[in-house]
Short mmCIF file of C-alpha atoms and ligand atoms in Angstrom, two decimals:
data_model
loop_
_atom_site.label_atom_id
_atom_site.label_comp_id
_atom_site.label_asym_id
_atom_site.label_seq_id
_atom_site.Cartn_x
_atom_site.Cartn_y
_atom_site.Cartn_z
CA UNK A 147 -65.10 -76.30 -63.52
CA UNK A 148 -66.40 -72.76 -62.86
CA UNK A 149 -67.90 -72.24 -59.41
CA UNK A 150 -69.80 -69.06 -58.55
CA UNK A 151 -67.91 -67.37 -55.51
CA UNK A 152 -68.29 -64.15 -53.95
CA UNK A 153 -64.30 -62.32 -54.02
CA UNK A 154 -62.90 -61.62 -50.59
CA UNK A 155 -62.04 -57.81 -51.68
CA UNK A 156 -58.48 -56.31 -49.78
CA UNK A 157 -60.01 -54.74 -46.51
CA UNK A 158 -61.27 -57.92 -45.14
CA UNK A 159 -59.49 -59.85 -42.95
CA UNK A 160 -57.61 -62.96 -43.86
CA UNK A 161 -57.05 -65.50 -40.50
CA UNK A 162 -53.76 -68.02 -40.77
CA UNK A 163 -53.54 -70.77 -38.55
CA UNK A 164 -50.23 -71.41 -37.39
CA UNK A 165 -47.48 -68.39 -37.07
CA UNK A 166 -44.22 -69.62 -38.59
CA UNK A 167 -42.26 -68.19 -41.51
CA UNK A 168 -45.08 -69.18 -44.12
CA UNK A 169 -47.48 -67.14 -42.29
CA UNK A 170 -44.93 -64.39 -41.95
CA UNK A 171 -44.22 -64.11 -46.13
CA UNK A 172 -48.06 -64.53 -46.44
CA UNK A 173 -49.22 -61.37 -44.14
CA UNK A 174 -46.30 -59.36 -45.65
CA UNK A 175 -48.13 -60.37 -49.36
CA UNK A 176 -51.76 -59.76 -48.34
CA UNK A 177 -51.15 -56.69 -46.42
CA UNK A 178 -48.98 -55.38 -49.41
CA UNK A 179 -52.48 -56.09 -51.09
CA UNK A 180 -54.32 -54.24 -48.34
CA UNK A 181 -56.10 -57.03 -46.22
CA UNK A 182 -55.66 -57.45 -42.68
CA UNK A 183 -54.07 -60.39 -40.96
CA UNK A 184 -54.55 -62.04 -37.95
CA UNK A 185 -52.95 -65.33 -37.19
CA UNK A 186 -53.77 -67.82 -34.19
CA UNK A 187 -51.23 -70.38 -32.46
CA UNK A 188 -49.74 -71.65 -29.03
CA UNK A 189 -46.72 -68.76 -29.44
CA UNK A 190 -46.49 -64.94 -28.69
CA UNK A 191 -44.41 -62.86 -30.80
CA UNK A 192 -44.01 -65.01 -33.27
CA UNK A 193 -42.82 -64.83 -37.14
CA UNK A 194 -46.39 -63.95 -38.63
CA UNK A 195 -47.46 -61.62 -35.24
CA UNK A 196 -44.77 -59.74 -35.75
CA UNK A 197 -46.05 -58.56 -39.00
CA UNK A 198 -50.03 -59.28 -38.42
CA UNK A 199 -52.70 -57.01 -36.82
CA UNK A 200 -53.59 -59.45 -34.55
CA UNK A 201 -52.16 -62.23 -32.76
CA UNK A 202 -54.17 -64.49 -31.08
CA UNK A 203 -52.41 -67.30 -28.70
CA UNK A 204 -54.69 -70.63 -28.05
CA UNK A 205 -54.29 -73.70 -28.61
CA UNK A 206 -55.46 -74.91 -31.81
CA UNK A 207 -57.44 -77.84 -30.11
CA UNK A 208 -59.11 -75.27 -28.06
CA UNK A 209 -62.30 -75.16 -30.43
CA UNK A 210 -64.03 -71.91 -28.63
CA UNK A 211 -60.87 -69.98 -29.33
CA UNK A 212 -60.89 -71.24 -32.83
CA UNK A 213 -64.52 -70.05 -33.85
CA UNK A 214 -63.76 -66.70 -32.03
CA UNK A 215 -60.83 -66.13 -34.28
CA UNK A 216 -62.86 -67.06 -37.46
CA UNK A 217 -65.66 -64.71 -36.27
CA UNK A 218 -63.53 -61.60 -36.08
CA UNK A 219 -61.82 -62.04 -39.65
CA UNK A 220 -63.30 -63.37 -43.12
CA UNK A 221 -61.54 -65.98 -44.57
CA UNK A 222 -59.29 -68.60 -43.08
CA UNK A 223 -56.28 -70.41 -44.29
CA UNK A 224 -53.32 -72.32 -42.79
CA UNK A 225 -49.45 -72.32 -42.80
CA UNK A 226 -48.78 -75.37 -41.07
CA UNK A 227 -50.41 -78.54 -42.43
CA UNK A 228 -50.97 -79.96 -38.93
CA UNK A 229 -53.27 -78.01 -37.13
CA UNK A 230 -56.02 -80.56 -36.27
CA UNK A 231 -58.98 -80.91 -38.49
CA UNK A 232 -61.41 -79.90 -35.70
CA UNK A 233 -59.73 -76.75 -36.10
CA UNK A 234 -60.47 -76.27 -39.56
CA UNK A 235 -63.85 -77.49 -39.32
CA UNK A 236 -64.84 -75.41 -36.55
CA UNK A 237 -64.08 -72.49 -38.76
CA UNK A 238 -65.53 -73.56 -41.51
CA UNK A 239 -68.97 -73.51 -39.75
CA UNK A 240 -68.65 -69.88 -39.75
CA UNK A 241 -65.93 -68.56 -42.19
CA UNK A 242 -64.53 -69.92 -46.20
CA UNK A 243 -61.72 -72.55 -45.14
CA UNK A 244 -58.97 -72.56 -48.15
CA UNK A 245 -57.78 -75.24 -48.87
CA UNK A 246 -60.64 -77.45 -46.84
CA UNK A 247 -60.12 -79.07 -43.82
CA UNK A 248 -60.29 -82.56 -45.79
CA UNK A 249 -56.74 -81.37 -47.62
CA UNK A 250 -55.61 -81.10 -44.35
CA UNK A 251 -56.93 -84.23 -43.04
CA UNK A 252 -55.32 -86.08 -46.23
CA UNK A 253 -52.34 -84.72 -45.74
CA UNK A 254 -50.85 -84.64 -42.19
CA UNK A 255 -50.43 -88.25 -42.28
CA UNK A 256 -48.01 -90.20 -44.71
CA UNK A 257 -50.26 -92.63 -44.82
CA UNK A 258 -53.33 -91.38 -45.92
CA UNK A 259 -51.85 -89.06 -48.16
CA UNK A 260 -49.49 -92.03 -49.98
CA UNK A 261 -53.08 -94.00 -49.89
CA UNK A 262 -55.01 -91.21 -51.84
CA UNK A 263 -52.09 -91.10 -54.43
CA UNK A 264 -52.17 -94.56 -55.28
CA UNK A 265 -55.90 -94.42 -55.24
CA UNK A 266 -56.21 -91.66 -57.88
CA UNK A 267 -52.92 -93.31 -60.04
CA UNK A 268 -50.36 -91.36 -59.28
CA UNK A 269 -47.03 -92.68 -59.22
CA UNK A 270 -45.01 -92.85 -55.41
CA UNK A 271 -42.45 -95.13 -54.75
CA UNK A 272 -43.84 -98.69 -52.56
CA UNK A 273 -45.00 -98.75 -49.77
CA UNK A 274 -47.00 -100.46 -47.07
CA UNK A 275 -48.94 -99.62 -43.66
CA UNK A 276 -46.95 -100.90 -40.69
CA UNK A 277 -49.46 -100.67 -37.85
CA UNK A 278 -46.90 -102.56 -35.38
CA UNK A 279 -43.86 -104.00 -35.26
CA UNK A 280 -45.03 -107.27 -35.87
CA UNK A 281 -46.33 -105.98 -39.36
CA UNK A 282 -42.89 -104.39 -40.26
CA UNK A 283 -41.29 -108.03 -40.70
CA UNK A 284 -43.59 -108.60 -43.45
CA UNK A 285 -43.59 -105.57 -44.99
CA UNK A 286 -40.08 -105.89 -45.41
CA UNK A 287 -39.93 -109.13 -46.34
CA UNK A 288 -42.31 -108.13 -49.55
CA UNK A 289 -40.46 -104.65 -50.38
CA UNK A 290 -37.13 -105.82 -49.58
CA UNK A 291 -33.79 -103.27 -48.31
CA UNK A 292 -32.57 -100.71 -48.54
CA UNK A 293 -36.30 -99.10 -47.08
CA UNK A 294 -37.52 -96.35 -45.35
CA UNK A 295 -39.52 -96.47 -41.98
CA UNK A 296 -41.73 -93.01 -41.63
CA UNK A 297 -44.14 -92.44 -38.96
CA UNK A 298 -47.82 -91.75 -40.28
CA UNK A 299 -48.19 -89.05 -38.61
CA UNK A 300 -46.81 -85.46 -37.97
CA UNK A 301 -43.54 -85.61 -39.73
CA UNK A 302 -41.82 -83.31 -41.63
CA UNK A 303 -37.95 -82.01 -43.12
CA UNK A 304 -37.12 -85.83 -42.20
CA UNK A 305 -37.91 -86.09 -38.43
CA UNK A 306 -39.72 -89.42 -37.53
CA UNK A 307 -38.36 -91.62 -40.11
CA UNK A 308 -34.79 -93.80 -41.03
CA UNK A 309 -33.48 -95.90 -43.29
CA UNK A 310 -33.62 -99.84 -42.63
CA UNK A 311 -30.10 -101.20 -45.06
CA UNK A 312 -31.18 -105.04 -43.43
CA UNK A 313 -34.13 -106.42 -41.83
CA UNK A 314 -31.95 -107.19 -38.78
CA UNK A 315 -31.92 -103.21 -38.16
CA UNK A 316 -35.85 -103.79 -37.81
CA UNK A 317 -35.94 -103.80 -34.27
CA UNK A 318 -34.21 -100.66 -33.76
CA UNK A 319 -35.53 -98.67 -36.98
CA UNK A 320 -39.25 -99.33 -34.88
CA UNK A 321 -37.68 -97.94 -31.72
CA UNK A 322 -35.89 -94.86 -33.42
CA UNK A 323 -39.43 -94.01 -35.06
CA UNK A 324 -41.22 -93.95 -31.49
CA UNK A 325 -42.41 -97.52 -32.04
CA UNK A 326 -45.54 -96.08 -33.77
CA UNK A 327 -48.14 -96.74 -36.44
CA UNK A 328 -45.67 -96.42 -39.74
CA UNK A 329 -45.63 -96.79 -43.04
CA UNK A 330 -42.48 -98.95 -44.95
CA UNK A 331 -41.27 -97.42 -48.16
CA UNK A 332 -39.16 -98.68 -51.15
CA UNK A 333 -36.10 -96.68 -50.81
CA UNK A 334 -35.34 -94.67 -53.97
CA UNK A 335 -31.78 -94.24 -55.41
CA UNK A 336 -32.49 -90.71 -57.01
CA UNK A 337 -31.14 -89.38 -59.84
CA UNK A 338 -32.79 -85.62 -57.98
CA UNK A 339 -35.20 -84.01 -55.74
CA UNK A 340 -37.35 -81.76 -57.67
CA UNK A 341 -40.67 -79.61 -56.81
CA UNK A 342 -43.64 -78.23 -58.12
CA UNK A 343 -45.39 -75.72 -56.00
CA UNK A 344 -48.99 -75.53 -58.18
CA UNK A 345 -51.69 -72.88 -57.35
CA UNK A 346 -55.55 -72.95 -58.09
CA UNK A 347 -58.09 -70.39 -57.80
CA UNK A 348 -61.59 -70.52 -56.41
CA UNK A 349 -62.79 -70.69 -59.78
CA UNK A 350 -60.56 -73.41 -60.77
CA UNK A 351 -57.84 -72.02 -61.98
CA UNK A 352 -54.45 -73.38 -61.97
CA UNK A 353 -50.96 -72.17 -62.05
CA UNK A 354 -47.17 -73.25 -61.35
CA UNK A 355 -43.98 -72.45 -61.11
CA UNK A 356 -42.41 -74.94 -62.92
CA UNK A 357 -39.97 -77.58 -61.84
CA UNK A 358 -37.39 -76.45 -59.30
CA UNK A 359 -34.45 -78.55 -58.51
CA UNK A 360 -34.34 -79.32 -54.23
CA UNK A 361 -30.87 -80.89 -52.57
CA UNK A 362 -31.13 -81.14 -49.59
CA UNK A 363 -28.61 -81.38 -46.47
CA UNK A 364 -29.39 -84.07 -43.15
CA UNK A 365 -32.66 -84.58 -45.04
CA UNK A 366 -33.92 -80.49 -44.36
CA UNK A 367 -33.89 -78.04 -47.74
CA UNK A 368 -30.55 -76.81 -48.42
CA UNK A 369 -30.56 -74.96 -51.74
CA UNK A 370 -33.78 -74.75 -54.30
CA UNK A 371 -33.14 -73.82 -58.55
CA UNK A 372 -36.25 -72.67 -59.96
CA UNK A 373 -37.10 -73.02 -63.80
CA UNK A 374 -35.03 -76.90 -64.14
CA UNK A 375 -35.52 -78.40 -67.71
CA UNK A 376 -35.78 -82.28 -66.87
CA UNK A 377 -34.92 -84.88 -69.71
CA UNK A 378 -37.18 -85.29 -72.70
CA UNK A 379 -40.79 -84.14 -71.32
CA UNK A 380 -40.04 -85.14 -67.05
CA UNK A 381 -41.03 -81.01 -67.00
CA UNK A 382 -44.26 -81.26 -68.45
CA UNK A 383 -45.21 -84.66 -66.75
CA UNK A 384 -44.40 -83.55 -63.80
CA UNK A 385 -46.52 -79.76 -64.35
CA UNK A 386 -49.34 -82.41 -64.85
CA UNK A 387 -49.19 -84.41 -62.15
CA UNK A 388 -49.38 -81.72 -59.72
CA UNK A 389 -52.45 -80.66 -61.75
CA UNK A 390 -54.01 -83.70 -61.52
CA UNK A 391 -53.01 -83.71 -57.34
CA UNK A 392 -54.54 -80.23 -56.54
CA UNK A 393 -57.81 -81.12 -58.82
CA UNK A 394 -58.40 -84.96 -57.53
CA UNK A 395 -58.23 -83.23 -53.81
CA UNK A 396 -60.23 -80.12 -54.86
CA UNK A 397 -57.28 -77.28 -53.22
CA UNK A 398 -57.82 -73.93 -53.41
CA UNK A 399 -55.07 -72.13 -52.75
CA UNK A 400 -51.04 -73.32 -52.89
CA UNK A 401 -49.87 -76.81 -52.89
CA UNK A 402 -46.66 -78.16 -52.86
CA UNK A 403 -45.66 -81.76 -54.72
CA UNK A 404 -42.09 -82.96 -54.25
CA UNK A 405 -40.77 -85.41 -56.33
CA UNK A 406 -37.74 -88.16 -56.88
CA UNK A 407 -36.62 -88.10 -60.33
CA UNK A 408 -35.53 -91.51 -60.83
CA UNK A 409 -32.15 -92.69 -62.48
CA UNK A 410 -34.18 -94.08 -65.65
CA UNK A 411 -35.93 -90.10 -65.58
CA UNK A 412 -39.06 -91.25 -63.63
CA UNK A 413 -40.78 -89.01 -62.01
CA UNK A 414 -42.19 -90.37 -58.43
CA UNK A 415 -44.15 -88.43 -55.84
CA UNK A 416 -42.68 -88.35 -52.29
CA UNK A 417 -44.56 -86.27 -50.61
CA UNK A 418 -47.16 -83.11 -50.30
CA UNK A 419 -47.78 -79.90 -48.47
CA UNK A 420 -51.26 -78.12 -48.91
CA UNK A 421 -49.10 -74.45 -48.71
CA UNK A 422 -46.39 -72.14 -49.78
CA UNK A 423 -43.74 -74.56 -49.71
CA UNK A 424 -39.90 -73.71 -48.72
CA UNK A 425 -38.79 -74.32 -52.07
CA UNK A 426 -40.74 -71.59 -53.63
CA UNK A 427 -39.56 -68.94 -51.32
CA UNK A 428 -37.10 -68.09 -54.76
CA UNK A 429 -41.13 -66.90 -56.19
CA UNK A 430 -41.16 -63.98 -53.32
CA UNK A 431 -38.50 -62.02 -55.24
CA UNK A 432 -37.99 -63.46 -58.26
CA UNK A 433 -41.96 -64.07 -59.62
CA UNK A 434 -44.13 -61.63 -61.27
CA UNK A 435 -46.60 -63.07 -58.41
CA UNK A 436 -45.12 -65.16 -55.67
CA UNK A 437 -46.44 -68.58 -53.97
CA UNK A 438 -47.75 -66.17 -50.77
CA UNK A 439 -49.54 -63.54 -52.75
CA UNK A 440 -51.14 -66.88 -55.06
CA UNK A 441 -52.27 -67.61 -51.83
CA UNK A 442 -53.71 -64.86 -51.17
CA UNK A 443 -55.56 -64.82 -54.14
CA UNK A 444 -56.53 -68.17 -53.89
CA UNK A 445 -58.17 -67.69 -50.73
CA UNK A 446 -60.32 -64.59 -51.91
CA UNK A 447 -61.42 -65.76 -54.79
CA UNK A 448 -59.70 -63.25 -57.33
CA UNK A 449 -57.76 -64.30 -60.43
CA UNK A 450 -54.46 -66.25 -60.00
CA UNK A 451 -51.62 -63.81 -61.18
CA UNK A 452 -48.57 -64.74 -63.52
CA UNK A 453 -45.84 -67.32 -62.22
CA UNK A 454 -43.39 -65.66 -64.27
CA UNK A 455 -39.51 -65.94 -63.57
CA UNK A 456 -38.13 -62.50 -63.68
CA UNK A 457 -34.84 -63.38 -63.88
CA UNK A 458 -33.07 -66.71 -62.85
CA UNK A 459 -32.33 -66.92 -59.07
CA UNK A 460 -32.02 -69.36 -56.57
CA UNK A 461 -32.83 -69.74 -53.07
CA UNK A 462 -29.85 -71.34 -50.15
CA UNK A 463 -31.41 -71.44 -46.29
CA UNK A 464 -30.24 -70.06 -43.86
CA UNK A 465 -30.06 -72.25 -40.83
CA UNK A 466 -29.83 -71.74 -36.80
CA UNK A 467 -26.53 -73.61 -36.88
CA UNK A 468 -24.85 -70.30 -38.20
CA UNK A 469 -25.45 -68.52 -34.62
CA UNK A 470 -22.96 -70.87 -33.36
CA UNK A 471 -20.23 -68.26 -32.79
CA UNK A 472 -22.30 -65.36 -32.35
CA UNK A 473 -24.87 -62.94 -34.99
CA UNK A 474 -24.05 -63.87 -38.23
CA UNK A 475 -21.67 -61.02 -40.46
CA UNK A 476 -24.99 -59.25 -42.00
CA UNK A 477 -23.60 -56.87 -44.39
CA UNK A 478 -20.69 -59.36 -45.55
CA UNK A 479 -23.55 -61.56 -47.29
CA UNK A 480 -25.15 -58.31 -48.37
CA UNK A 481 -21.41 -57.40 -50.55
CA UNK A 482 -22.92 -58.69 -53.51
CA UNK A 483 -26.11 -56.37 -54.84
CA UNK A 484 -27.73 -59.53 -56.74
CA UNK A 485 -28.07 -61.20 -52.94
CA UNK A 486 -31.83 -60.48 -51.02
CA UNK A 487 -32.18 -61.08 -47.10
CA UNK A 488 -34.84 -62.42 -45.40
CA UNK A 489 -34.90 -63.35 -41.61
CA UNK A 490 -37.96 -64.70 -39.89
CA UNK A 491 -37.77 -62.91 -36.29
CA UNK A 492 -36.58 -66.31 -34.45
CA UNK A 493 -35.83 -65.04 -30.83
CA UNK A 494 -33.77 -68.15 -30.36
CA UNK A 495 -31.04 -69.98 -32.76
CA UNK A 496 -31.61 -73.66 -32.48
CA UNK A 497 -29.51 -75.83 -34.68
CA UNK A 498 -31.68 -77.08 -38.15
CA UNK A 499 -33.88 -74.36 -36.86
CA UNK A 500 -34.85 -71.83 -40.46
CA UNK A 501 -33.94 -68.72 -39.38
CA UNK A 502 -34.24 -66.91 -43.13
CA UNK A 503 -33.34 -67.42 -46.56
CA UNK A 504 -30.91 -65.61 -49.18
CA UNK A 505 -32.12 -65.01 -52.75
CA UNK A 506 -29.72 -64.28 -55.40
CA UNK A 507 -30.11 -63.55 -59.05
CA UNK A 508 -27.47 -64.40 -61.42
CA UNK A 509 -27.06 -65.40 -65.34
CA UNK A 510 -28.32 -69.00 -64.64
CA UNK A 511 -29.75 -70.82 -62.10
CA UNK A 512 -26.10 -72.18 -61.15
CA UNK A 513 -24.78 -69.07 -60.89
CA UNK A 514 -27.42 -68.02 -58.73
CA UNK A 515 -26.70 -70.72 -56.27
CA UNK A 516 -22.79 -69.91 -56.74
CA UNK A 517 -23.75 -66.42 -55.36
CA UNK A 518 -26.10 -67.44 -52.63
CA UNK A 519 -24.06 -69.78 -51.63
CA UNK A 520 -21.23 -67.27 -51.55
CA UNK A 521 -23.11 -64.51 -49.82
CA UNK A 522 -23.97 -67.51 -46.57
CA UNK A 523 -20.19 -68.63 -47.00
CA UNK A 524 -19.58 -64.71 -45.54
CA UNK A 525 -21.69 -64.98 -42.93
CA UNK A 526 -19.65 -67.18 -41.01
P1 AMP B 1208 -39.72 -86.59 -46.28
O1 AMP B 1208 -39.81 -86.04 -44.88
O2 AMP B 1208 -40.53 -87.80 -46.51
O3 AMP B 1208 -39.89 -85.53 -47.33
O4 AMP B 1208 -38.19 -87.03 -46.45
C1 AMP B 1208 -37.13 -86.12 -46.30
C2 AMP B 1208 -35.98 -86.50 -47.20
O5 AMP B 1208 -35.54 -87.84 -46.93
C3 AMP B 1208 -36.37 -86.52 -48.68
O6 AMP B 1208 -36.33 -85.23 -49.22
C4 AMP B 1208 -35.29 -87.46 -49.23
O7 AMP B 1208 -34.07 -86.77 -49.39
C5 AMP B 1208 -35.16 -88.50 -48.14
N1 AMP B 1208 -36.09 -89.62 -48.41
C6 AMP B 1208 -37.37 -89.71 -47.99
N2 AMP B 1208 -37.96 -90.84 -48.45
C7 AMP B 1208 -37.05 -91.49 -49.20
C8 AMP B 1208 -37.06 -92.71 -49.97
N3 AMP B 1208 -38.13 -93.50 -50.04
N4 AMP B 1208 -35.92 -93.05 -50.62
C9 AMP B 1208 -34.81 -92.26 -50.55
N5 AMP B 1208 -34.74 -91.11 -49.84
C10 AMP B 1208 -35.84 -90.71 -49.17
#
């Protein structure tokens, strides 16, 4: 599909809603490229206004301060998939919205975004709606334990969801959730976590950056190993399934699908961001052209650039649990010259909080991880 659309040329200035880390890596990518950022959320000095010309503090509900943002720049995209879809509209009445507001809608809610998987055939584990708890008995009853209780809404790194092992746990698994509209999924005895962050242009377009290999530690991202080779042709399905995801919703820019591989090598979808994902941070140093500068791309309507691995590398995060005794040992991580810093510019240290990242290079992916791993070892 080729659509006609006029290139948003560096100059112009590129609005992100939301101001985390995401944001951050994307201003540093599009002003590298010589746009102007501005981003827009509740915060002040915040991870992307550090590094944007502009920071504008509102609400994102507030609608006036939305369309005065998106009046003052010339495209608008988001780093955090649940700004509410009145937001994005609202701009879109005045400004290109990349990826559209109905990507958003689709998927800030488990349930609508599990709903337009299964629609469109692609393959998730099973799962029902659970609008109360008197639905949850049933729904157990028909996908059986061990399952997994996830609110529909607003949940992310594993917040707002737990494992039910027997349906006598039902009661409290409803509680522990916030005793809100859910949805019940099979739970999956994986073999791996695996992602593909996938990229297409305004014209259609797509690129990826191939399978990357995601463990995980109390259900946040722990370590990510780009350029995985899963058994017999798990690669290649799963490069085509996150084709098939960002063409059935119509993205333009960055999108994220994460994946169980199953014991047997099947490949399910678990779940989707409509961004630069965590797990492709490894693409800001280690990519001919990373996720953030895709985006950027994406947005404006130019040509998607090479996903090319310069060298293997992997990515270990860094999180707000190792301010516990005091600033982490900078320059002891830095010993080793393959190892790449980034910090985010959180004021405050919570624990699970993502502070930064470390890259590392090495001969492998392994030995990559080895050395990132290493390098936050020294911190402590
Ligand atoms: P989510 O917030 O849905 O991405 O879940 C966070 C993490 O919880 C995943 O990366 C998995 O490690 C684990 N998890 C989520 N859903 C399931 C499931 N159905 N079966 C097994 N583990 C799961």
């Amino acid at each position: 599909m080729t659509r006609q659309t006029v290139p948003i040329l560096p100059g112009a200035t590129l609005g992100v809603l939301g101001s985390g880390q995401l944001g951050r890596m994307f201003a540093i990518a599009a002003r590298r490229m010589g746009y102007r950022v501005h981003t827009l959320s509740p915060d002040t000095g915040t991870p992307t206004g550090q590094v944007a010309d502009r920071e504008w503090v509102a609400d994102y509900d507030d609608l006036d301060a939305i369309a005065g943002f998106a009046r003052e720049v010339d495209a608008v995209t988001f780093e955090f998939e649940n700004v509410p879809v009145a937001a994005a509209e609202s701009a879109a009445r005045l400004r290109p919205v990349r990826p559209r507001g109905e990507v958003l809608h689709t998927t800030q809610n488990r349930l609508r975004e599990k709903t337009a998987l299964a629609h469109h055939g692609f393959p998730t584990a099973a799962f029902e709606h659970v609008r109360d708890r008197g639905a949850l008995d049933g729904a157990l009853a028909r996908i059986g334990t061990p399952a997994v209780l996830k609110t529909a809404g607003f949940g992310y790194d594993g917040k707002g969801q737990t494992v039910i092992r027997e349906p006598s746990e039902a009661d409290e698994a409803w509680q522990s959730i916030g005793a809100t509209e859910a949805v019940l999924e099979a739970f999956i005895d994986f073999e791996r976590e695996v992602s593909v962050v996938a990229a297409r242009g305004a014209d259609g377009a797509f690129a990826h950056y191939g399978v990357t290999e995601n463990r995980h530690r109390d259900h946040v991202l722990d370590v990510s190993i780009p350029g995985v080779q899963l058994p017999g042709n798990g690669s290649e399905e799963a490069v085509t399934i996150a084709r098939g995801i960002v063409e059935a919703l119509d993205v333009v820019g960055v999108l994220c699908v994460e994946f169980f591989v199953t014991r047997d090598g099947g490949l399910l979808v678990n779940e989707l961001a409509p961004r630069p994902h965590n797990s492709g941070h490894f693409s800001f140093d280690a990519s001919v052209v990373s996720q953030f500068e895709q985006q950027v791309r994406a947005v404006c309507a130019l040509p998607l650039g090479s996903t090319g691995l310069l060298r293997p590398a992997a990515m270990v995060n860094l999180l707000g649990d190792l301010w516990q005794d005091g600033e982490p040992d900078w320059s002891a991580a830095l010993d080793d010259p393959l190892v790449k810093l980034h910090l985010y510019g959180k004021a405050e240290a919570r624990a699970g909080r993502k502070m930064g990242h470390i890259t590392a290079f090495g001969d492998d992916g392994e030995d990559a991880a080895r050395r990132a791993l290493a390098a936050r070892e020294r911190l402590r």
